[in-house]
mmCIF file of C-alpha atoms in Angstrom:
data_model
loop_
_atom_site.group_PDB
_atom_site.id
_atom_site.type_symbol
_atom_site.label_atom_id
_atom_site.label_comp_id
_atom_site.label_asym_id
_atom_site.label_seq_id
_atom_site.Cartn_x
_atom_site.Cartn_y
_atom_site.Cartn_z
ATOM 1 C CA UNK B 216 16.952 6.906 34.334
ATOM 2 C CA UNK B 217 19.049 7.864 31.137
ATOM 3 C CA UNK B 218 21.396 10.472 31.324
ATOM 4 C CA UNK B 219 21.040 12.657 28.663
ATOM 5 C CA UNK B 220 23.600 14.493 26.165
ATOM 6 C CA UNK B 221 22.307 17.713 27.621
ATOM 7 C CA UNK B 222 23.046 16.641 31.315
ATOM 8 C CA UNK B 223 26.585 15.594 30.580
ATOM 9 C CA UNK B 224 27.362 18.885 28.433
ATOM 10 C CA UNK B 225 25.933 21.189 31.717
ATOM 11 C CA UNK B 226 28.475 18.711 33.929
ATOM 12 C CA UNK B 227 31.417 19.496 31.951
ATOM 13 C CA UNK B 228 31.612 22.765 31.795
ATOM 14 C CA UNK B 229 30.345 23.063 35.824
ATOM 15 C CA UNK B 230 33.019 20.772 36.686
ATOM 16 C CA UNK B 231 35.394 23.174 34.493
ATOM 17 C CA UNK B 232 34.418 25.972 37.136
ATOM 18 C CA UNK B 233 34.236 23.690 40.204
ATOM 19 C CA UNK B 234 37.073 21.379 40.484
ATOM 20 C CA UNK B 235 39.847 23.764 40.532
ATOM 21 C CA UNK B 236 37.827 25.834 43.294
ATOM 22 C CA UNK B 237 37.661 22.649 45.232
ATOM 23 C CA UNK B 238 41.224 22.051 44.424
ATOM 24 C CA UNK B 239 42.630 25.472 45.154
ATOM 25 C CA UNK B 240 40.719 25.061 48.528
ATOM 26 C CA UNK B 241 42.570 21.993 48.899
ATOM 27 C CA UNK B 242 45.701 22.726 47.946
ATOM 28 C CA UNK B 243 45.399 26.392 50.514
ATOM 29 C CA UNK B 244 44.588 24.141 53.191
ATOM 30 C CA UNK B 245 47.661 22.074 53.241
ATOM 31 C CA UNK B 246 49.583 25.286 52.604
ATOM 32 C CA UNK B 247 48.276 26.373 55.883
ATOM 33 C CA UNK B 248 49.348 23.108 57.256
ATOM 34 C CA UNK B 249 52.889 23.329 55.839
ATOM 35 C CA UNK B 250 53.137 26.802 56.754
ATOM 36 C CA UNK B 251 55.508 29.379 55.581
ATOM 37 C CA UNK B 252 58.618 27.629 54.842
ATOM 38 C CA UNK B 253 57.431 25.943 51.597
ATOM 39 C CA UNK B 254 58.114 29.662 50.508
ATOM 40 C CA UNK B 255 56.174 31.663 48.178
ATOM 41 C CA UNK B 256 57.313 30.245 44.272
ATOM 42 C CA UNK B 257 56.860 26.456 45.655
ATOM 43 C CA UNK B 258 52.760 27.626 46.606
ATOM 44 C CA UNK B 259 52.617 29.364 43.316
ATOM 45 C CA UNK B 260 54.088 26.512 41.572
ATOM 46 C CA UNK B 261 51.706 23.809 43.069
ATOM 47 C CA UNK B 262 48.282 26.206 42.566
ATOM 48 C CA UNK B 263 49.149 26.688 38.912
ATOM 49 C CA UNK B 264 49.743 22.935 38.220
ATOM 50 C CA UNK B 265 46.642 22.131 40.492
ATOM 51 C CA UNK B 266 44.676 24.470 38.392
ATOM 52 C CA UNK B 267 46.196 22.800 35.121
ATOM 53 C CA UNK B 268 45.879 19.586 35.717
ATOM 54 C CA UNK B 269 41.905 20.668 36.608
ATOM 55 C CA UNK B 270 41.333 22.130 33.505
ATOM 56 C CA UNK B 271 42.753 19.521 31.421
ATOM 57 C CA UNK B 272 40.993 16.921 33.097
ATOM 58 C CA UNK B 273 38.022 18.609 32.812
ATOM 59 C CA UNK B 274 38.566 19.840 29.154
ATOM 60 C CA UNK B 275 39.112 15.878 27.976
ATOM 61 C CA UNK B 276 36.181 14.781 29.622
ATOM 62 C CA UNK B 277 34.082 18.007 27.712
ATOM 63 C CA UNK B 278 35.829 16.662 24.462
ATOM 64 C CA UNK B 279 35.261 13.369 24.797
ATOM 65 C CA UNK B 280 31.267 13.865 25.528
ATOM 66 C CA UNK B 281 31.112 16.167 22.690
ATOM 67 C CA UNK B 282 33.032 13.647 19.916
ATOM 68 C CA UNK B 283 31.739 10.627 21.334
ATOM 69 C CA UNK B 284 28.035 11.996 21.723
ATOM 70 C CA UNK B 285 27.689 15.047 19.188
ATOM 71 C CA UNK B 286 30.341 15.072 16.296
ATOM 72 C CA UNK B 287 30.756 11.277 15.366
ATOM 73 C CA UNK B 288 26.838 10.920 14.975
ATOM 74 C CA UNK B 289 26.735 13.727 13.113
ATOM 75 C CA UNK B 290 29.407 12.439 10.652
ATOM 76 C CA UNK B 291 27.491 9.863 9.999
ATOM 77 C CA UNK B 292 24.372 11.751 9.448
ATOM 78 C CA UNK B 293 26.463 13.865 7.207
ATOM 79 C CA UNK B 294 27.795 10.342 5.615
ATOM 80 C CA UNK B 295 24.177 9.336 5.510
ATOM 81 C CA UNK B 296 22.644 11.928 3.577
ATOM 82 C CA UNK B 297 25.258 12.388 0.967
ATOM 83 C CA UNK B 298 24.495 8.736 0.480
ATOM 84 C CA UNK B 299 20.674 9.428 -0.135
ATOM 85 C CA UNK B 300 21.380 12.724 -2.310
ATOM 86 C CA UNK B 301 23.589 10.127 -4.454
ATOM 87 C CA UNK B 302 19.907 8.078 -4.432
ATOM 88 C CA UNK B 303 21.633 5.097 -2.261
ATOM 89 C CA UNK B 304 18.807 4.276 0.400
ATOM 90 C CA UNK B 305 20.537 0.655 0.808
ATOM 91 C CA UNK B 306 22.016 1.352 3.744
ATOM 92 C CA UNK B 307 20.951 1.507 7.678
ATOM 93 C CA UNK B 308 21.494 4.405 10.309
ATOM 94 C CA UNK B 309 22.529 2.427 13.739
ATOM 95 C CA UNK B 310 22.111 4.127 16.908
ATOM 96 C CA UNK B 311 23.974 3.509 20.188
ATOM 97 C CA UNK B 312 22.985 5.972 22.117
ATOM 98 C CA UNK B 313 19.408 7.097 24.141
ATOM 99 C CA UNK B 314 20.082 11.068 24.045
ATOM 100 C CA UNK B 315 18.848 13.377 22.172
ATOM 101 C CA UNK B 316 20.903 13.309 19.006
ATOM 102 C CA UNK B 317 20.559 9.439 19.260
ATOM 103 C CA UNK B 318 16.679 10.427 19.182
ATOM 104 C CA UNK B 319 17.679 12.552 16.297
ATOM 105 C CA UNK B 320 19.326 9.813 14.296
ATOM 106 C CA UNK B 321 16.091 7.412 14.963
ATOM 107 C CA UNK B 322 14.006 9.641 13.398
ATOM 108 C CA UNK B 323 16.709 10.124 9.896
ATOM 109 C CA UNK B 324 17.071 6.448 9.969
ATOM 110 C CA UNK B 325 12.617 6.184 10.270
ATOM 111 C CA UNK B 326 12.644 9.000 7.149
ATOM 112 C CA UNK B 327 15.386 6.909 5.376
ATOM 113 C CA UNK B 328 13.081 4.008 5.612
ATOM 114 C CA UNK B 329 9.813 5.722 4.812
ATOM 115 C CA UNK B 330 11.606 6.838 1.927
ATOM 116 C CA UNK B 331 13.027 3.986 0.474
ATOM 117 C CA UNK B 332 9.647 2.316 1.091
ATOM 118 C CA UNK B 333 7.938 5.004 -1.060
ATOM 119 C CA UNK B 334 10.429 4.896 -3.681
ATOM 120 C CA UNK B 335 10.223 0.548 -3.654
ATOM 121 C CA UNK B 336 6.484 1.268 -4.404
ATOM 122 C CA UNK B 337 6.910 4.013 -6.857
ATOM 123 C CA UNK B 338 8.888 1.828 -8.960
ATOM 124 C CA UNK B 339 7.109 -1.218 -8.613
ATOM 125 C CA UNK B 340 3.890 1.301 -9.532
ATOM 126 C CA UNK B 341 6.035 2.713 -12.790
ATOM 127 C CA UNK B 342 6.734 -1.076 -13.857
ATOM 128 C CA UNK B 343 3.586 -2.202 -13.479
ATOM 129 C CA UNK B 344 1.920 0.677 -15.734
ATOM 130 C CA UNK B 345 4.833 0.114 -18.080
ATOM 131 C CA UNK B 346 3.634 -3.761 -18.062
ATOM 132 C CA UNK B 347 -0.147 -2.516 -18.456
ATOM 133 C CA UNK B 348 0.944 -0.959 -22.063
ATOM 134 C CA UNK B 349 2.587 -3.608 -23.332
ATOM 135 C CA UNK B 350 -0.245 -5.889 -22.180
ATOM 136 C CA UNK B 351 -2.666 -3.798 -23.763
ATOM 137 C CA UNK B 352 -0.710 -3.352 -26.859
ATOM 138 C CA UNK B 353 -0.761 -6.650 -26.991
ATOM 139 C CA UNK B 354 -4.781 -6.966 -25.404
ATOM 140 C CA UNK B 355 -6.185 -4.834 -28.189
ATOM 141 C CA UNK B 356 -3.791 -6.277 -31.413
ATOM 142 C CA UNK B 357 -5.067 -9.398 -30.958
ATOM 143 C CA UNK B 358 -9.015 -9.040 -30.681
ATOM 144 C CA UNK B 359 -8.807 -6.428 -33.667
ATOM 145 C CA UNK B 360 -6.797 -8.626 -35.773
ATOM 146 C CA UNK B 361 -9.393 -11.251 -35.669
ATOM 147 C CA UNK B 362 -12.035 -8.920 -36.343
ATOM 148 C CA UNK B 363 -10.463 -7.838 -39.270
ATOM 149 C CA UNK B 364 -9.598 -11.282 -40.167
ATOM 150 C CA UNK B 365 -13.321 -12.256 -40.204
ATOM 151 C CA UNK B 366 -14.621 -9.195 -41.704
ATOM 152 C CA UNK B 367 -12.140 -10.318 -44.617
ATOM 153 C CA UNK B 368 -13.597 -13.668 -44.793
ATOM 154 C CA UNK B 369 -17.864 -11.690 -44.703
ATOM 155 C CA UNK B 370 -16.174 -9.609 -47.621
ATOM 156 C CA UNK B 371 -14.280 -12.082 -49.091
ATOM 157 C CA UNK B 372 -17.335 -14.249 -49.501
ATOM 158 C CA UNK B 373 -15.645 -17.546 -47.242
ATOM 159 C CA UNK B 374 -18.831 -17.389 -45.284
ATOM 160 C CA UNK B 375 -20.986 -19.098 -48.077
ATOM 161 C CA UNK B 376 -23.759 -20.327 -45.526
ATOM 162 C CA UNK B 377 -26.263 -18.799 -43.079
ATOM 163 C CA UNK B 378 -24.584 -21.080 -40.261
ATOM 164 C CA UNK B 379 -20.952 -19.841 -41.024
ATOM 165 C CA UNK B 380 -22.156 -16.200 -41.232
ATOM 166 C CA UNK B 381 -23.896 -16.538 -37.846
ATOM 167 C CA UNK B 382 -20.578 -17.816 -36.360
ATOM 168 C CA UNK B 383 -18.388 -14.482 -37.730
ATOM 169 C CA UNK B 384 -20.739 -12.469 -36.463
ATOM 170 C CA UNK B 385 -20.778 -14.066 -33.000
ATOM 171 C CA UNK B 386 -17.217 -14.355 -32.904
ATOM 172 C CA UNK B 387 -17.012 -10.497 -34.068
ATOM 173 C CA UNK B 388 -19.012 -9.788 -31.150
ATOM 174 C CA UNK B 389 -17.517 -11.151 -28.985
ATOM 175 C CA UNK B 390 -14.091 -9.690 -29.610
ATOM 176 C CA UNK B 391 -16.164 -6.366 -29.669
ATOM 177 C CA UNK B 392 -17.451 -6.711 -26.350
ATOM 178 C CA UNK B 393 -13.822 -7.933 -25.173
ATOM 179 C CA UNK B 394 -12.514 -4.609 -26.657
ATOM 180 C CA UNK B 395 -15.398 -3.112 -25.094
ATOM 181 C CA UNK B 396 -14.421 -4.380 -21.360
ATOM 182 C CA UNK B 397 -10.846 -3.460 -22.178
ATOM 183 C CA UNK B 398 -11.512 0.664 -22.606
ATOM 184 C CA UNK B 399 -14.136 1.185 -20.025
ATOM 185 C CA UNK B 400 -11.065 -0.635 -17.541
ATOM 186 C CA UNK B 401 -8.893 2.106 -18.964
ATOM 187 C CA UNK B 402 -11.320 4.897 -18.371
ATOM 188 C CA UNK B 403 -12.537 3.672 -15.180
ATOM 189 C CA UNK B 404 -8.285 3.939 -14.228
ATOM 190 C CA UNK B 405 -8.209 7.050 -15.657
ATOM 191 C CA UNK B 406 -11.073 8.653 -13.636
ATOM 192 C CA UNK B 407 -9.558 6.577 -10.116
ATOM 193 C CA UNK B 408 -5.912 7.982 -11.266
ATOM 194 C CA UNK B 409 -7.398 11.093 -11.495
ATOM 195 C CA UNK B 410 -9.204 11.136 -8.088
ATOM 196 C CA UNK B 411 -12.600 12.029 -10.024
ATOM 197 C CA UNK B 412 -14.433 8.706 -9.873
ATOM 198 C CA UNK B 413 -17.627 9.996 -9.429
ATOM 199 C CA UNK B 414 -19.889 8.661 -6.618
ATOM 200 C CA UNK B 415 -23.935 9.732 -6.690
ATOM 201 C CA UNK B 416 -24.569 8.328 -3.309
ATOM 202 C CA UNK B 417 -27.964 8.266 -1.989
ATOM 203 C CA UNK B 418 -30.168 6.689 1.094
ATOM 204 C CA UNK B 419 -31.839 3.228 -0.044
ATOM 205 C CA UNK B 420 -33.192 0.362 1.347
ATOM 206 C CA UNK B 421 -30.513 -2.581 1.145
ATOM 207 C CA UNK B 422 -33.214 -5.123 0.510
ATOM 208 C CA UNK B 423 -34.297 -3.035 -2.617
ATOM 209 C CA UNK B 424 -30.832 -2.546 -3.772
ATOM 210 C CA UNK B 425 -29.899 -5.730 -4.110
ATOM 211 C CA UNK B 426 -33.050 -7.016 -5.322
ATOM 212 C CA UNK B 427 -32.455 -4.578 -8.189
ATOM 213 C CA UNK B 428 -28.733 -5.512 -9.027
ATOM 214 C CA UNK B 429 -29.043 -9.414 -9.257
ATOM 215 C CA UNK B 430 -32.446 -9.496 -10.485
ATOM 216 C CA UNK B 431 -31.479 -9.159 -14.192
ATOM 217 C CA UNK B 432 -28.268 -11.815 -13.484
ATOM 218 C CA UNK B 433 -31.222 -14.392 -12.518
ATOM 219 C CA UNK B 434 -32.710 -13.870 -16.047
ATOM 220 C CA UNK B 435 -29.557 -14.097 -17.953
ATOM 221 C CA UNK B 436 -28.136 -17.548 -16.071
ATOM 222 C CA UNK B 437 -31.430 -19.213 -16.550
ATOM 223 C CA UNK B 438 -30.046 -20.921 -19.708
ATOM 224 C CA UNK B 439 -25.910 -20.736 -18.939
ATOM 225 C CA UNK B 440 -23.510 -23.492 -18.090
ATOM 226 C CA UNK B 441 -23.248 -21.346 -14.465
ATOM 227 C CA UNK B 442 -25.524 -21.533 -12.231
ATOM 228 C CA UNK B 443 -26.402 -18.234 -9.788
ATOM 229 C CA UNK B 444 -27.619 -19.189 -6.337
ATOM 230 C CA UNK B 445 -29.387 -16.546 -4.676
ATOM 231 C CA UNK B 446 -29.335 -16.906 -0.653
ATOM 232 C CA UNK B 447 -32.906 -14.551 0.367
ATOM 233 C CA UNK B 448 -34.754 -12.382 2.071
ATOM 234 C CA UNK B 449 -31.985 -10.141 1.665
ATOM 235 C CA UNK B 450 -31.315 -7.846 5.101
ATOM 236 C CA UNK B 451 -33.280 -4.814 5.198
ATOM 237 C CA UNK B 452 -31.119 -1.810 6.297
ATOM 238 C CA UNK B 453 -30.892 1.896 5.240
ATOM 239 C CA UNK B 454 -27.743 2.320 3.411
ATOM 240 C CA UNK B 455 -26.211 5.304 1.718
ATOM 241 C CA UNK B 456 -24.776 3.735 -1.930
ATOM 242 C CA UNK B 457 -24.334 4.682 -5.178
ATOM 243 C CA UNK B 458 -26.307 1.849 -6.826
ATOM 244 C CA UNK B 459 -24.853 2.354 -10.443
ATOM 245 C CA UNK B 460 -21.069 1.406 -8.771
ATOM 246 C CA UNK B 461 -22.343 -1.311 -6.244
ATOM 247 C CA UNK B 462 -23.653 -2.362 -9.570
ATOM 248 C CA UNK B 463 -20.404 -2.260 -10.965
ATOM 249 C CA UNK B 464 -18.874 -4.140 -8.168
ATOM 250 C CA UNK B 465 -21.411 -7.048 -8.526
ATOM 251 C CA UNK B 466 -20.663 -7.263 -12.570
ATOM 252 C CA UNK B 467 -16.775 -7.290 -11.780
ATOM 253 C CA UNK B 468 -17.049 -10.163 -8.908
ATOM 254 C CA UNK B 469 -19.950 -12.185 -10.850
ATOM 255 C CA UNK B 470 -18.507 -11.857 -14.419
ATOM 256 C CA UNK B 471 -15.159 -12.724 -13.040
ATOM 257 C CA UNK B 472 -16.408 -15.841 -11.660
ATOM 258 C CA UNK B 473 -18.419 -16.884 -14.368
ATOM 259 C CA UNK B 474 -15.573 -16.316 -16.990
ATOM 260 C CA UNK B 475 -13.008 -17.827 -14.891
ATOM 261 C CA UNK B 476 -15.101 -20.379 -12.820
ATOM 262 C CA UNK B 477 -15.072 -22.644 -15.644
ATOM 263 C CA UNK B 478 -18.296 -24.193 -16.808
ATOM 264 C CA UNK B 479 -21.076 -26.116 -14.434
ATOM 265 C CA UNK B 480 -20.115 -23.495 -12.016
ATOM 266 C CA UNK B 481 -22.222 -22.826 -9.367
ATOM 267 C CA UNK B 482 -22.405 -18.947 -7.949
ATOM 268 C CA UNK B 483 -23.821 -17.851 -5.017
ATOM 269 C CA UNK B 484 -24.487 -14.552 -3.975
ATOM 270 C CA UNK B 485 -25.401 -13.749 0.108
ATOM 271 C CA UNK B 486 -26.100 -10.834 2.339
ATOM 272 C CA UNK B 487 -25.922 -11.045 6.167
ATOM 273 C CA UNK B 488 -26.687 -8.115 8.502
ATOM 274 C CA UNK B 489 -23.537 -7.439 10.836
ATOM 275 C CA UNK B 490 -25.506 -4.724 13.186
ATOM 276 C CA UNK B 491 -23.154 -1.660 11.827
ATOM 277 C CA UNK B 492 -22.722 -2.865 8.654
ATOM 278 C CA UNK B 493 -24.215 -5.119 5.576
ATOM 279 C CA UNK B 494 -21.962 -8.340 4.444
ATOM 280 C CA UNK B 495 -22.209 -8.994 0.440
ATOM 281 C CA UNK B 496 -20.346 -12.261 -0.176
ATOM 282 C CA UNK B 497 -19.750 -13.295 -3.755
ATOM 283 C CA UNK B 498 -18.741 -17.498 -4.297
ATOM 284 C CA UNK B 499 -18.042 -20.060 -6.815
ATOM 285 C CA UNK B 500 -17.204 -23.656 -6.733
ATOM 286 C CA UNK B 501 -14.968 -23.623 -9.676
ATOM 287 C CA UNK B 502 -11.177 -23.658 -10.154
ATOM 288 C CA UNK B 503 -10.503 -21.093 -7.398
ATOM 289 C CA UNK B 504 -7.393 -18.913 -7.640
ATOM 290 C CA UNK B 505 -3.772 -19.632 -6.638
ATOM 291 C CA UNK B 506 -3.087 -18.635 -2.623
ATOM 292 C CA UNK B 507 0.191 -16.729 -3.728
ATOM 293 C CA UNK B 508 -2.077 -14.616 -6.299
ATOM 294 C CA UNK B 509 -4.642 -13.748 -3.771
ATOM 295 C CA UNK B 510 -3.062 -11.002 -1.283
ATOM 296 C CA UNK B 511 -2.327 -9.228 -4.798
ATOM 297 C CA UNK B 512 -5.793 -9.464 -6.423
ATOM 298 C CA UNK B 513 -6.995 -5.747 -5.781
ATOM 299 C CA UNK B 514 -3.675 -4.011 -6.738
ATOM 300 C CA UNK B 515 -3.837 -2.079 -9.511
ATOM 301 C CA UNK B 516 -2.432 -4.020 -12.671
ATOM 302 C CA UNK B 517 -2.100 -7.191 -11.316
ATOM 303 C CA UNK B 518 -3.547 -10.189 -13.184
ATOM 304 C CA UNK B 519 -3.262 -13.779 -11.898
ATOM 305 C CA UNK B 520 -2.942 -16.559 -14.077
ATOM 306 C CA UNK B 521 -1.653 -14.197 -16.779
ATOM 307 C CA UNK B 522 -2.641 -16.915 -19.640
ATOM 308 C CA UNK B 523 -6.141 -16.826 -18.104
ATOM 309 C CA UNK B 524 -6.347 -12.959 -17.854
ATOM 310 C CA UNK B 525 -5.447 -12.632 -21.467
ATOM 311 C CA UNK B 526 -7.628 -14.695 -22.954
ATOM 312 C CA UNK B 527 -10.463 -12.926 -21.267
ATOM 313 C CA UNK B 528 -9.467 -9.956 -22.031
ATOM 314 C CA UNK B 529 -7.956 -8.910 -18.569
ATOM 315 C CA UNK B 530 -6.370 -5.231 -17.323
ATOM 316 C CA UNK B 531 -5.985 -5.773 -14.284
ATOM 317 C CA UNK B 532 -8.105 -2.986 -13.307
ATOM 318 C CA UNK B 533 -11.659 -4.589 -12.703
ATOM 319 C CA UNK B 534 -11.231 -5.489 -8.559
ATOM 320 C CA UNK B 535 -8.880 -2.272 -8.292
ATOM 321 C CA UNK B 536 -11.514 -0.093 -9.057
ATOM 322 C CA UNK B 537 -13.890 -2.519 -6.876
ATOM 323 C CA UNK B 538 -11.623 -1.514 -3.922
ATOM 324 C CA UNK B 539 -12.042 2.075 -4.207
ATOM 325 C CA UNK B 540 -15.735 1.587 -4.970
ATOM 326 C CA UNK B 541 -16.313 -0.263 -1.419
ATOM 327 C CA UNK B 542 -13.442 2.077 0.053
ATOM 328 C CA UNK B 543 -15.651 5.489 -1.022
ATOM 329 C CA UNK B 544 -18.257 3.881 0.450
ATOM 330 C CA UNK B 545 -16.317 3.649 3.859
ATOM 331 C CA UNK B 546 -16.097 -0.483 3.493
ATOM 332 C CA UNK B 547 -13.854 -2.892 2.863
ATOM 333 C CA UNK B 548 -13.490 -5.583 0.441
ATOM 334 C CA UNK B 549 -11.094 -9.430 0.548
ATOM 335 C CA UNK B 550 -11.295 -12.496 -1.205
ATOM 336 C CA UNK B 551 -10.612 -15.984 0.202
ATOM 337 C CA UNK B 552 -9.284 -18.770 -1.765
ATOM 338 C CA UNK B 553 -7.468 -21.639 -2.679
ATOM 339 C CA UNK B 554 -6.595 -23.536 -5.831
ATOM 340 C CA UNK B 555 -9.258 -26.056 -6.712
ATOM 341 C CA UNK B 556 -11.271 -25.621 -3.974
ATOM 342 C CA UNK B 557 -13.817 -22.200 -5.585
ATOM 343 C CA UNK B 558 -13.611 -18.726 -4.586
ATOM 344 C CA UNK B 559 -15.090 -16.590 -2.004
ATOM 345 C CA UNK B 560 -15.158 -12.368 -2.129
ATOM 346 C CA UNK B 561 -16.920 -10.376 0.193
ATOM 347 C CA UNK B 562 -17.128 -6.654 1.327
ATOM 348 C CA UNK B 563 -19.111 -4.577 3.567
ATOM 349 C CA UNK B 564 -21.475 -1.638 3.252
ATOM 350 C CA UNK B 565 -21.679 0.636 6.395
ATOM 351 C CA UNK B 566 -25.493 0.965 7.625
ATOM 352 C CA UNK B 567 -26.885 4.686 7.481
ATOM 353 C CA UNK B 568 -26.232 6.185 11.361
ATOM 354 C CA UNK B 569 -29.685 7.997 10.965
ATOM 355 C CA UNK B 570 -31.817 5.446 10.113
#
């Protein structure tokens, strides 16, 4: 059983009323003993020192509980929040005691934590928008540059030939659609900053969603370099999706792996039924992605293989706002992976209760 702070205060101050009774009873009773011929300044003399020496004793032990247990932890309380107004969170609160201002200095030294902890992330949020501008700076010089550089060569007339025409225009396009990819990141971010991406969920068979999402990837791989392996019948469960962003999530996973897969790829997309909820599992053969980039590939910002990312055209911002797609839709969403060896996401899709 610990003693508390509490306990030993009350103790002090009853021993301050207690021992000198006790004493003074003492101290009469050999008086009594002794009789009369102590005489009457020698009795005096030994009550008031009995009485002193009780009050003393009982005043140091007071003083020490109330240094020892109250005003030293409280210094360094004091200590430790000057050092957080002075924004110094380096630093760690160490309790040895179990009472109740040792409970007291737990809890600063938990909000001390918590604090530097938010702080850590604020500033690792602040540099990683700070790196987003200067990668999209950079993201958006170079794609227009080259547009302008080939519109040049139309106008210029370098592009004598049908052939060489039909390869500025391709190449136009495609830095168009890069730019494209690169602003509707940034608005999607600005609408998930903003706590307004919009969700238009709505009960549908999973069977038919699905059927509807990849149907139109089928068409366009029929003549690519990647091949998309589609593992049916698909599970058929009520769900309650927004099919426009499980849409989204699909054209973020598959168009990741197809641009990043490298060529003679092979993609396959699956969907199990887990009794309480729908698994969507997304894989490729290819390259697969580095094990230390992994844990970080749905924080904001982040871009693995930075090279790679760039040269795609890259934010940072695709399987972010895939997270909080799956997350709104009270899921979850990981990726499994390891270099050279293809990639693997999945994520879940609750089942309807009702259905």
């Amino acid at each position: 059983m610990k003693i508390g702070i509490r306990f030993k205060l009350i103790a002090s101050l009853t021993g301050i009323i207690f021992v000198p009774v006790i004493l003074m009873t003492i101290s009469g009773v050999r008086v009594k003993e002794q009789g009369p011929s102590g005489g009457t300044m020698g009795i005096f003399i030994f009550v008031i020192g009995t009485l002193v020496v009780a009050y003393l004793l009982c005043a140091y032990i007071l003083a020490y509980v109330i240094t020892r247990r109250v005003l030293l932890p409280l210094k360094e309380l004091n200590n430790a929040a000057e050092q957080i107004i002075n924004g110094n969170l380096d630093f760690q609160i160490r309790n040895r005691y179990h009472d109740e201002v040792g409970r007291f200095s737990d809890v600063f030294e938990l909000m001390r934590a918590r604090l530097k902890e938010s702080l850590d992330q604020q500033t690792a949020y602040e540099r990683s928008r700070n790196e987003l501008i200067a990668n999209i700076s950079h993201d958006l010089r170079t794609p227009i540059t080259s547009i302008r550089g080939y519109v040049e060569g139309l106008q210029d007339g370098i592009a004598r030939d049908e052939q060489k025409v039909s390869k500025y225009l391709a190449v136009i396009k495609n830095k168009t659609e890069q730019l494209d990819r690169m602003i509707e990141d940034l608005f999607q971010f600005a609408q998930l900053e903003a706590g307004h991406l919009i969700m238009d969920a709505r009960v549908i068979d999973s069977q038919v969603l699905l059927e509807a999402i990849i149907a139109p990837y089928e068409i366009e791989f029929q003549d690519a370099p990647v091949g998309l392996s589609v593992e049916r019948p698909f599970p058929s469960r009520l769900v309650r999706a927004d099919a426009d962003r499980i849409a989204q999530v699909f054209e973020n996973l598959i168009e990741n792996a197809k641009r990043y897969a490298g060529d003679l790829t092979e993609i396959t997309v699956s969907m199990k039924d887990e009794g309480d909820c729908l698994l969507i599992a997304v894989k490729d053969n290819g390259k697969g992605i580095a094990e230390a980039d992994v844990p970080y590939l749905f924080e904001r910002f982040y871009r693995g293989e930075k090279s790679r990312s760039r040269a795609f055209g890259g934010a940072g911002l695709g399987l972010a706002i895939c997270k909080q797609i799956v997350e709104d839709h009270g899921g979850r969403i990981w990726a499994r992976s390891t270099n050279g060896s293809g990639a693997e996401f999945y994520f879940t899709l609750p089942v309807f209760k009702d259905e």
